[in-house]
Short mmCIF file of C-alpha atoms in Angstrom, two decimals:
data_model
loop_
_atom_site.label_atom_id
_atom_site.label_comp_id
_atom_site.label_asym_id
_atom_site.label_seq_id
_atom_site.Cartn_x
_atom_site.Cartn_y
_atom_site.Cartn_z
CA MET A 1 78.23 88.11 -5.54
CA ILE A 2 75.16 89.84 -5.63
CA LEU A 3 74.24 88.18 -2.28
CA GLU A 4 77.61 89.66 -0.94
CA LYS A 5 76.61 93.09 -2.39
CA ARG A 6 73.17 92.91 -1.18
CA SER A 7 74.31 92.06 2.47
CA ASN A 8 76.97 95.03 2.32
CA LYS A 9 74.28 97.11 1.11
CA LEU A 10 72.04 96.34 4.35
CA LEU A 11 75.02 96.80 6.60
CA ARG A 12 75.62 100.07 5.31
CA LEU A 13 72.11 100.89 6.23
CA ILE A 14 71.48 99.42 9.52
CA ALA A 15 75.44 100.16 10.88
CA PRO A 16 74.52 103.91 11.62
CA GLY A 17 71.39 102.86 13.47
CA LEU A 18 72.81 100.10 15.33
CA LEU A 19 75.67 102.35 16.73
CA THR A 20 73.00 105.16 17.44
CA ALA A 21 71.23 102.38 19.56
CA VAL A 22 74.68 101.66 21.14
CA CYS A 23 75.50 104.83 21.90
CA LEU A 24 72.05 105.55 23.45
CA LEU A 25 72.15 102.35 25.78
CA THR A 26 75.78 103.24 27.07
CA VAL A 27 74.73 106.86 27.83
CA ALA A 28 71.44 105.46 29.54
CA LYS A 29 73.60 102.88 31.64
CA LEU A 30 76.18 105.74 32.15
CA TYR A 31 73.15 108.32 33.12
CA ALA A 32 71.60 105.20 35.51
CA PHE A 33 74.80 104.33 37.47
CA VAL A 34 77.15 107.69 37.46
CA ASN A 35 75.83 110.48 40.04
CA GLU A 36 78.35 113.11 39.04
CA ALA A 37 77.38 115.51 42.40
CA ILE A 38 77.55 112.29 44.48
CA SER A 39 81.26 111.45 42.95
CA ILE A 40 82.25 114.83 44.16
CA ALA A 41 80.94 114.74 47.39
CA LEU A 42 82.48 111.21 48.00
CA GLU A 43 85.71 112.69 46.58
CA ALA A 44 85.52 115.53 49.51
CA ALA A 45 85.19 112.44 51.78
CA THR A 46 88.31 110.70 50.60
CA PRO A 47 90.89 112.61 53.07
CA TYR A 48 88.41 111.81 55.98
CA VAL A 49 88.15 108.03 55.30
CA GLU A 50 91.82 107.98 56.09
CA GLN A 51 91.22 109.55 59.42
CA GLY A 52 88.79 106.39 60.36
CA PHE A 53 85.50 108.20 58.87
CA GLU A 54 83.32 105.16 57.10
CA VAL A 55 81.39 106.39 54.36
CA ARG A 56 77.98 105.29 53.84
CA GLU A 57 76.79 103.98 50.55
CA ASP A 58 73.25 105.03 50.64
CA ASN A 59 73.17 109.04 49.87
CA TRP A 60 70.80 111.88 48.84
CA SER A 61 70.93 113.65 45.77
CA GLY A 62 68.70 115.67 42.93
CA GLN A 63 68.46 119.10 41.48
CA VAL A 64 68.05 122.49 43.17
CA GLU A 65 67.19 125.76 42.08
CA PRO A 66 70.36 127.93 42.95
CA LYS A 67 70.02 129.70 46.07
CA LYS A 68 66.82 127.77 47.09
CA PRO A 69 67.76 125.83 50.74
CA LEU A 70 67.41 122.22 50.91
CA LEU A 71 66.48 120.39 54.04
CA VAL A 72 67.69 116.74 54.97
CA ARG A 73 66.72 114.95 57.69
CA HIS A 74 68.67 111.95 59.38
CA GLN A 75 69.07 110.12 62.50
CA LEU A 76 72.22 110.66 64.41
CA PHE A 77 73.39 108.82 67.37
CA ARG A 78 75.20 110.78 70.28
CA GLY A 79 78.96 108.90 70.62
CA ASN A 80 79.40 108.90 67.20
CA GLU A 81 81.31 111.75 65.03
CA TYR A 82 79.87 112.54 61.73
CA TRP A 83 81.14 114.54 58.49
CA PHE A 84 78.46 115.51 55.97
CA TRP A 85 79.84 116.35 52.43
CA ALA A 86 77.96 118.04 49.83
CA GLY A 87 78.99 118.12 45.90
CA THR A 88 77.52 119.69 42.49
CA SER A 89 79.12 118.96 39.29
CA TRP A 90 77.71 122.22 37.51
CA THR A 91 80.02 124.13 36.11
CA GLY A 92 79.84 127.89 37.83
CA ALA A 93 77.89 126.33 40.86
CA SER A 94 79.10 125.97 44.20
CA VAL A 95 77.59 124.56 47.61
CA ARG A 96 77.55 125.28 51.07
CA VAL A 97 76.18 122.90 53.82
CA ASP A 98 75.70 123.23 57.42
CA ILE A 99 73.50 121.29 59.96
CA PHE A 100 70.95 122.07 62.79
CA ASP A 101 69.59 120.08 65.93
CA SER A 102 65.66 119.46 66.61
CA SER A 103 65.17 122.93 67.75
CA GLY A 104 66.77 124.68 64.47
CA ASN A 105 69.75 125.55 66.26
CA SER A 106 73.64 125.11 64.43
CA VAL A 107 75.42 122.43 65.87
CA GLY A 108 78.00 122.15 63.19
CA LEU A 109 81.34 122.20 64.89
CA GLU A 110 83.66 122.67 61.50
CA SER A 111 83.04 123.51 57.91
CA PHE A 112 84.60 124.34 54.61
CA ALA A 113 83.38 125.31 51.13
CA GLU A 114 85.61 124.49 48.29
CA GLU A 115 83.53 125.75 45.36
CA SER A 116 81.95 122.46 44.04
CA TYR A 117 81.88 120.97 47.22
CA ALA A 118 81.53 121.63 50.93
CA GLY A 119 81.36 119.91 54.33
CA VAL A 120 80.35 120.20 58.10
CA ARG A 121 81.09 118.10 60.95
CA VAL A 122 79.00 117.48 63.65
CA LEU A 123 79.26 115.67 67.21
CA PRO A 124 75.75 115.15 68.19
CA GLN A 125 74.87 116.09 71.87
CA LYS A 126 72.09 113.74 71.95
CA THR A 127 70.80 111.05 69.63
CA ALA A 128 67.97 112.15 67.59
CA THR A 129 66.87 113.44 64.16
CA TYR A 130 68.98 116.33 63.06
CA TYR A 131 68.55 118.76 59.98
CA ILE A 132 71.35 119.09 57.33
CA ARG A 133 70.57 122.18 55.19
CA MET A 134 72.61 122.73 51.99
CA VAL A 135 72.14 125.65 49.68
CA ALA A 136 73.51 125.86 46.16
CA GLU A 137 74.66 129.12 44.23
CA TYR A 138 75.66 129.52 40.55
CA ASP A 139 77.64 132.35 38.85
CA PRO A 140 77.01 132.68 35.29
CA GLU A 141 80.25 134.61 34.94
CA LYS A 142 82.45 131.97 37.00
CA ALA A 143 80.65 129.43 34.77
CA ALA A 144 82.00 131.32 31.17
CA ALA A 145 85.34 131.44 32.66
CA GLU A 146 85.85 128.10 34.07
CA ALA A 147 84.19 126.88 30.61
CA GLN A 148 87.14 129.33 28.35
CA ALA A 149 89.66 127.93 30.58
CA ILE A 150 89.12 124.19 29.70
CA GLY A 151 88.34 124.94 26.16
CA VAL A 152 84.56 124.85 25.83
CA LEU A 153 83.45 126.77 23.20
CA PRO A 154 80.50 129.32 23.91
CA ALA A 155 77.32 127.43 23.80
CA ALA A 156 74.85 128.42 20.75
CA ASP A 157 72.07 130.11 21.74
CA GLY A 158 70.11 127.83 24.55
CA VAL A 159 72.25 124.87 23.77
CA GLY A 160 74.24 123.57 26.95
CA GLU A 161 73.36 126.80 28.98
CA PHE A 162 72.11 127.03 32.46
CA GLY A 163 68.25 126.00 32.93
CA THR A 164 66.87 126.34 36.23
CA SER A 165 68.56 124.08 38.29
CA VAL A 166 71.69 122.73 39.37
CA ASP A 167 72.58 118.80 40.46
CA TRP A 168 73.41 118.08 44.45
CA GLY A 169 74.51 115.45 46.17
CA LEU A 170 75.05 114.56 49.84
CA VAL A 171 77.17 112.05 51.24
CA TYR A 172 77.94 111.18 54.98
CA GLY A 173 80.49 109.37 57.08
CA TYR A 174 80.58 108.43 60.72
CA ARG A 175 83.59 106.92 63.38
CA MET B 1 115.66 156.08 64.87
CA ILE B 2 112.87 155.94 62.17
CA ARG B 3 113.43 152.08 61.71
CA THR B 4 113.17 151.75 65.27
CA SER B 5 110.16 153.59 65.62
CA SER B 6 108.30 152.29 62.59
CA ILE B 7 108.71 148.47 64.00
CA PRO B 8 105.36 149.04 66.21
CA THR B 9 103.81 150.31 63.16
CA ILE B 10 104.81 147.70 61.17
CA ILE B 11 103.74 145.56 63.91
CA ARG B 12 100.71 147.51 64.23
CA LEU B 13 99.88 147.30 60.59
CA LEU B 14 100.42 143.43 60.43
CA LEU B 15 98.01 142.84 63.41
CA THR B 16 95.60 145.27 61.38
CA THR B 17 95.99 143.29 58.38
CA LEU B 18 95.59 139.83 60.55
CA ALA B 19 92.08 141.21 62.22
CA VAL B 20 90.96 142.16 58.83
CA LEU B 21 91.58 138.86 57.21
CA THR B 22 90.57 136.83 60.44
CA SER B 23 86.88 139.01 60.12
CA ILE B 24 86.54 137.97 56.66
CA VAL B 25 87.47 134.35 57.58
CA ILE B 26 84.94 134.55 60.42
CA ARG B 27 82.20 136.39 58.30
CA ALA B 28 82.42 133.54 55.64
CA GLN B 29 81.52 131.08 58.74
CA ASP B 30 79.30 133.24 59.59
CA ASP B 31 77.07 132.72 56.75
CA VAL B 32 75.51 129.73 58.70
CA PRO B 33 72.90 131.08 60.39
CA GLU B 34 72.71 130.51 64.45
CA ARG B 35 69.42 129.22 64.19
CA ILE B 36 66.97 128.35 61.72
CA ASP B 37 62.66 127.85 61.66
CA LEU B 38 62.08 124.59 60.97
CA THR B 39 58.28 125.05 61.20
CA ASN B 40 58.50 127.52 58.58
CA PHE B 41 61.41 126.82 56.36
CA PRO B 42 61.89 128.81 53.33
CA GLY B 43 63.09 125.87 50.90
CA GLU B 44 62.51 122.05 50.04
CA ILE B 45 62.47 119.43 52.26
CA VAL B 46 64.02 116.18 51.08
CA ASP B 47 61.36 113.27 51.36
CA LYS B 48 64.11 110.68 51.11
CA VAL B 49 65.23 109.03 54.50
CA VAL B 50 68.40 107.03 54.87
CA VAL B 51 68.07 104.74 57.46
CA PRO B 52 71.36 104.35 59.34
CA ILE B 53 72.82 100.60 59.14
CA PRO B 54 72.84 98.97 62.93
CA VAL B 55 76.64 99.23 62.99
CA GLU B 56 76.28 102.85 63.61
CA ILE B 57 74.46 102.27 66.78
CA PHE B 58 76.76 99.21 67.41
CA SER B 59 80.24 101.36 67.38
CA VAL B 60 78.56 103.69 69.92
CA LEU B 61 77.34 100.80 72.24
CA ASP B 62 81.34 99.61 71.74
CA LYS B 63 82.50 102.97 72.97
CA LEU B 64 80.46 102.66 76.03
CA GLY B 65 81.65 98.96 77.03
CA GLU B 66 82.57 95.90 76.09
CA LEU B 67 80.31 93.66 75.05
CA ASP B 68 79.93 89.62 73.66
CA TRP B 69 78.83 90.24 70.22
CA GLY B 70 79.27 86.50 69.36
CA ASN B 71 76.30 85.98 71.77
CA GLY B 72 74.14 88.36 70.03
CA ILE B 73 74.50 86.49 66.52
CA SER B 74 71.59 84.00 65.75
CA ILE B 75 70.80 83.25 62.44
CA PRO B 76 67.87 81.18 61.68
CA GLU B 77 68.50 77.69 61.35
CA ASN B 78 66.57 77.40 58.02
CA GLU B 79 66.10 79.07 55.01
CA PRO B 80 62.86 81.16 54.47
CA GLN B 81 59.95 78.64 53.21
CA THR B 82 57.96 81.56 51.52
CA THR B 83 57.83 82.95 47.84
CA GLU B 84 56.79 86.29 49.64
CA ARG B 85 58.75 88.77 47.97
CA ALA B 86 57.65 90.86 50.96
CA ILE B 87 58.78 88.69 53.44
CA LEU B 88 61.85 87.88 51.56
CA ALA B 89 62.86 91.24 51.49
CA LEU B 90 62.35 91.82 55.01
CA THR B 91 64.50 88.89 55.66
CA PHE B 92 67.22 90.00 53.17
CA GLY B 93 67.68 93.37 55.47
CA SER B 94 67.71 91.06 58.50
CA LEU B 95 70.31 88.49 57.47
CA VAL B 96 72.39 91.85 56.46
CA GLY B 97 71.65 93.20 60.04
CA GLU B 98 72.92 89.67 61.10
CA GLY B 99 76.19 89.89 59.28
CA PHE B 100 76.77 93.28 61.06
CA ILE B 101 76.54 91.58 64.26
CA ALA B 102 79.15 88.74 63.22
CA VAL B 103 81.59 91.54 62.13
CA GLN B 104 81.28 93.02 65.49
CA ALA B 105 81.97 89.59 66.94
CA LYS B 106 84.65 89.30 64.45
CA ASP B 107 83.52 86.02 63.61
CA ARG B 108 84.87 84.53 60.09
CA GLU B 109 82.20 81.61 60.13
CA LYS B 110 78.98 83.24 60.71
CA ILE B 111 80.19 86.26 58.28
CA GLN B 112 80.52 83.66 55.84
CA LYS B 113 77.29 81.98 56.60
CA VAL B 114 75.54 85.10 56.20
CA GLY B 115 77.34 85.43 52.77
CA HIS B 116 76.07 82.41 51.37
CA ARG B 117 72.55 83.10 52.85
CA VAL B 118 72.45 86.42 51.56
CA LEU B 119 73.43 84.93 48.06
CA ASN B 120 70.30 82.22 48.24
CA LEU B 121 68.01 84.76 49.06
CA SER B 122 69.21 87.03 46.56
CA GLU B 123 68.41 84.22 43.98
CA SER B 124 64.89 84.15 45.47
CA LEU B 125 64.48 87.61 44.63
CA GLY B 126 65.96 87.19 41.22
CA LEU B 127 68.86 89.60 42.34
CA ALA B 128 71.77 87.33 42.55
CA SER B 129 73.89 88.76 39.53
CA ALA B 130 73.98 92.13 41.04
CA VAL B 131 74.40 90.51 44.62
CA ARG B 132 77.10 88.08 43.94
CA PRO B 133 80.05 90.17 43.69
CA HIS B 134 78.99 91.70 47.14
CA SER B 135 78.57 88.19 48.87
CA LEU B 136 81.84 86.87 47.57
CA GLY B 137 83.29 90.26 48.81
CA ILE B 138 82.00 89.53 52.15
CA ILE B 139 82.80 86.03 52.29
CA GLU B 140 86.55 86.91 50.97
CA ALA B 141 86.84 89.87 53.56
CA ALA B 142 85.98 87.62 56.22
CA ASP B 143 88.56 84.90 55.21
CA LEU B 144 90.82 87.91 55.07
CA GLY B 145 89.71 89.07 58.68
CA ASP B 146 89.31 92.23 56.74
CA TRP B 147 86.35 93.64 59.39
CA GLU B 148 86.41 97.24 57.43
CA ARG B 149 85.68 95.95 54.26
CA VAL B 150 83.17 93.22 55.30
CA ARG B 151 81.33 96.03 56.53
CA GLU B 152 81.76 97.82 53.22
CA GLU B 153 80.29 95.25 51.68
CA LEU B 154 77.30 94.45 53.34
CA ASP B 155 76.28 98.26 53.25
CA ASN B 156 77.17 97.74 49.56
CA THR B 157 74.95 94.94 49.28
CA GLN B 158 71.89 96.40 51.00
CA GLN B 159 72.24 99.09 48.74
CA THR B 160 72.67 97.35 45.59
CA VAL B 161 69.41 95.19 46.28
CA ARG B 162 67.58 98.37 47.24
CA GLU B 163 68.45 100.54 44.31
CA THR B 164 68.05 97.49 42.17
CA MET B 165 64.79 97.06 43.61
CA VAL B 166 64.00 100.82 42.69
CA ARG B 167 64.90 100.45 39.19
CA LEU B 168 62.66 97.20 38.83
CA ARG B 169 59.64 99.63 40.38
CA ASP B 170 59.91 97.69 43.64
CA GLU B 171 60.34 100.75 45.91
CA GLU B 172 57.98 98.64 48.35
CA LEU B 173 60.36 96.02 48.80
CA SER B 174 63.64 98.31 48.87
CA GLY B 175 61.90 99.90 52.17
CA LEU B 176 61.31 96.62 53.37
CA VAL B 177 65.07 95.79 52.86
CA SER B 178 65.90 98.70 55.33
CA LEU B 179 63.37 97.84 57.76
CA GLY B 180 64.67 94.08 58.30
CA GLY B 181 67.96 95.47 59.06
CA TRP B 182 66.68 98.30 61.05
CA LEU B 183 64.71 95.31 63.10
CA ARG B 184 67.45 93.19 63.74
CA GLY B 185 70.04 95.75 64.73
CA THR B 186 67.23 97.11 67.05
CA TYR B 187 66.65 93.76 68.71
CA VAL B 188 70.22 93.16 69.42
CA VAL B 189 70.75 96.46 70.87
CA THR B 190 67.76 96.21 73.20
CA ARG B 191 69.04 93.06 74.25
CA PHE B 192 72.35 94.22 75.62
CA ILE B 193 70.89 97.16 77.02
CA SER B 194 68.92 95.17 79.16
CA GLU B 195 71.75 93.38 80.14
CA ALA B 196 73.44 96.09 81.63
CA TYR B 197 71.12 99.14 81.70
CA SER B 198 72.22 102.92 81.58
CA GLU B 199 70.27 105.91 80.34
CA ASP B 200 73.63 106.71 77.95
CA LYS B 201 72.97 103.08 76.26
CA ALA B 202 69.15 103.61 76.24
CA GLU B 203 69.42 106.82 74.63
CA LEU B 204 70.63 105.29 71.26
CA LEU B 205 66.84 103.71 70.72
CA ASN B 206 65.45 107.63 70.60
CA GLN B 207 64.76 107.03 67.26
CA PRO B 208 60.92 108.08 66.61
CA GLY B 209 61.55 109.72 63.32
CA LEU B 210 62.70 106.33 61.89
CA ILE B 211 59.87 104.50 63.64
CA SER B 212 57.30 106.91 61.96
CA HIS B 213 58.99 106.63 58.60
CA PHE B 214 58.63 103.05 58.55
CA ARG B 215 55.17 103.08 59.37
CA GLU B 216 54.10 105.71 56.70
CA GLU B 217 55.94 103.03 54.30
CA LEU B 218 53.91 100.17 55.46
CA ALA B 219 50.78 102.23 55.43
CA SER B 220 51.49 103.28 51.70
CA MET B 221 52.22 99.60 50.31
CA THR B 222 49.56 98.89 47.73
CA GLY B 223 50.07 95.32 46.81
CA PRO B 224 48.57 92.19 47.86
CA SER B 225 51.74 91.79 50.88
CA LYS B 226 50.06 94.67 52.72
CA SER B 227 47.47 92.58 53.86
CA SER B 228 49.54 89.77 54.90
CA SER B 229 49.68 88.35 58.24
CA GLU B 230 53.20 89.48 58.68
CA ILE B 231 53.09 92.71 57.26
CA ARG B 232 50.10 93.52 59.62
CA ALA B 233 51.80 92.07 62.44
CA ILE B 234 54.88 94.30 62.17
CA SER B 235 52.80 97.19 61.72
CA THR B 236 51.48 96.42 64.78
CA GLY B 237 54.69 96.23 66.38
CA LEU B 238 56.06 99.42 64.96
CA ALA B 239 52.92 101.46 66.49
CA ARG B 240 53.24 99.58 70.00
CA LEU B 241 57.45 100.55 69.41
CA GLU B 242 56.02 103.98 68.58
CA GLY B 243 54.18 103.81 71.78
CA VAL B 244 57.21 103.28 74.08
CA ILE B 245 59.61 105.76 72.33
CA THR B 246 58.32 109.28 72.70
CA ASP B 247 60.98 112.19 71.86
CA GLU B 248 62.52 114.27 74.68
CA GLU B 249 61.89 111.28 77.67
CA ILE B 250 64.41 108.94 79.10
CA ILE B 251 64.06 105.59 78.11
CA SER B 252 63.60 103.77 81.56
CA GLU B 253 64.67 100.25 81.67
CA GLU B 254 61.35 98.75 82.06
CA ASP B 255 60.88 100.54 78.43
CA ILE B 256 64.13 98.62 77.30
CA ASN B 257 62.64 95.14 77.94
CA GLU B 258 59.63 96.35 76.43
CA LEU B 259 61.30 97.09 73.26
CA ARG B 260 63.23 93.91 73.55
CA GLU B 261 60.09 92.08 73.52
CA ILE B 262 58.29 93.50 70.63
CA SER B 263 61.12 93.59 68.22
CA HIS B 264 61.37 89.82 69.16
CA THR B 265 57.93 89.22 68.45
CA MET B 266 58.30 91.31 65.68
CA LEU B 267 61.18 89.37 64.17
CA GLU B 268 59.55 85.84 65.08
CA GLU B 269 56.91 86.70 62.19
CA TYR B 270 59.23 86.19 59.67
CA TYR B 271 62.94 85.79 60.89
CA PHE B 272 63.29 83.75 63.91
CA GLY B 273 61.60 80.65 63.74
CA THR B 274 58.91 80.91 66.86
CA GLU B 275 60.84 77.51 68.08
CA ASP B 276 64.15 79.64 68.47
CA ALA B 277 64.24 81.32 71.90
CA ALA B 278 66.64 83.66 70.63
CA ASN B 279 66.77 85.47 73.77
#
């Protein structure tokens, strides 16, 4: 009886710790495996997969200051058609993507930008390295409106507010 | 009377509205500059290089003419007899490249053989649990003749292995996996082009940026593998490839034969046994 009481007490003492550890591990694991910006870029790619584009598993991602352009170098082959899709998961953030040849000339044939994702299509005129430019924007008013629309309460001072950068992800497909 | 005369006005109004709307749309698209200065880019240049998978080139070659892909498959007789992780990583990449060739050939048996080999190799690398689902996926999809899924699983396999290596702080090995796949793909491409040369096909090998990337990766290796005879031979091979592929120049038939010889010699270092006359 005494032993049972002691073990219950011990369990009560270590249970919160264990629970916290499990939660932290789960969050760490999710953080390691889920890249929201890439998920959004892949979502943008979905309709094109039905058109025969094969989307690569490898991709680019990171954090960037709004308005600061990013440049990604990539080898393309003449004879293939490519789409590049960019995404960001930050509330109130948007992305644009375009592509240039090795002389810096714009070569995108078609593009779109829909708030958190964007895409550009290219038919390379030569096999070479191309440059994909991505720019993210952040609009605090839009972020507040979007947060309110989904029922998120205004952040306490400094908590959950915009820092200095937003996430970005870039994927591509070819056919 | 008023109605009749007002019709052109309505049309004019509609046209004006349309013109305004069109100009807005065009302005939105005009956000893209016609030209940017790459030598003085006002932003951040992303370091990461994504290496194209061999099938990106294979698909162009297929558009340029029918090829006997079955003739390009050359799975080494024996499993690697080394515990050197750098060599195992290179072999892993080349085996995945072999898988892509077998998919082009739609050869179920060879794809399944590659699937099994990939799994064995991942055991040697200590990555079997991450690779097993993809390896089984390759075997299953090949059995069903679902070539698109086989390609996806091959790409997934390579990506999973590379990501796992990065997580285990084995970035060097991750780069070697990409190099192995690229090299196997490059060799088979040079083989096919040398059999029926055309400038259009040869242009596919215009990849100086990738060669320079691989050279930088090998140069930045810090482990003991850097001084192994295989890695040194591959570094030399890459330097030779770079000497042949110079940007903005047409790659001649003679160049193609040279590229074929160099890439084969590089693969002999770790993939084809020297006894395999995989020509």
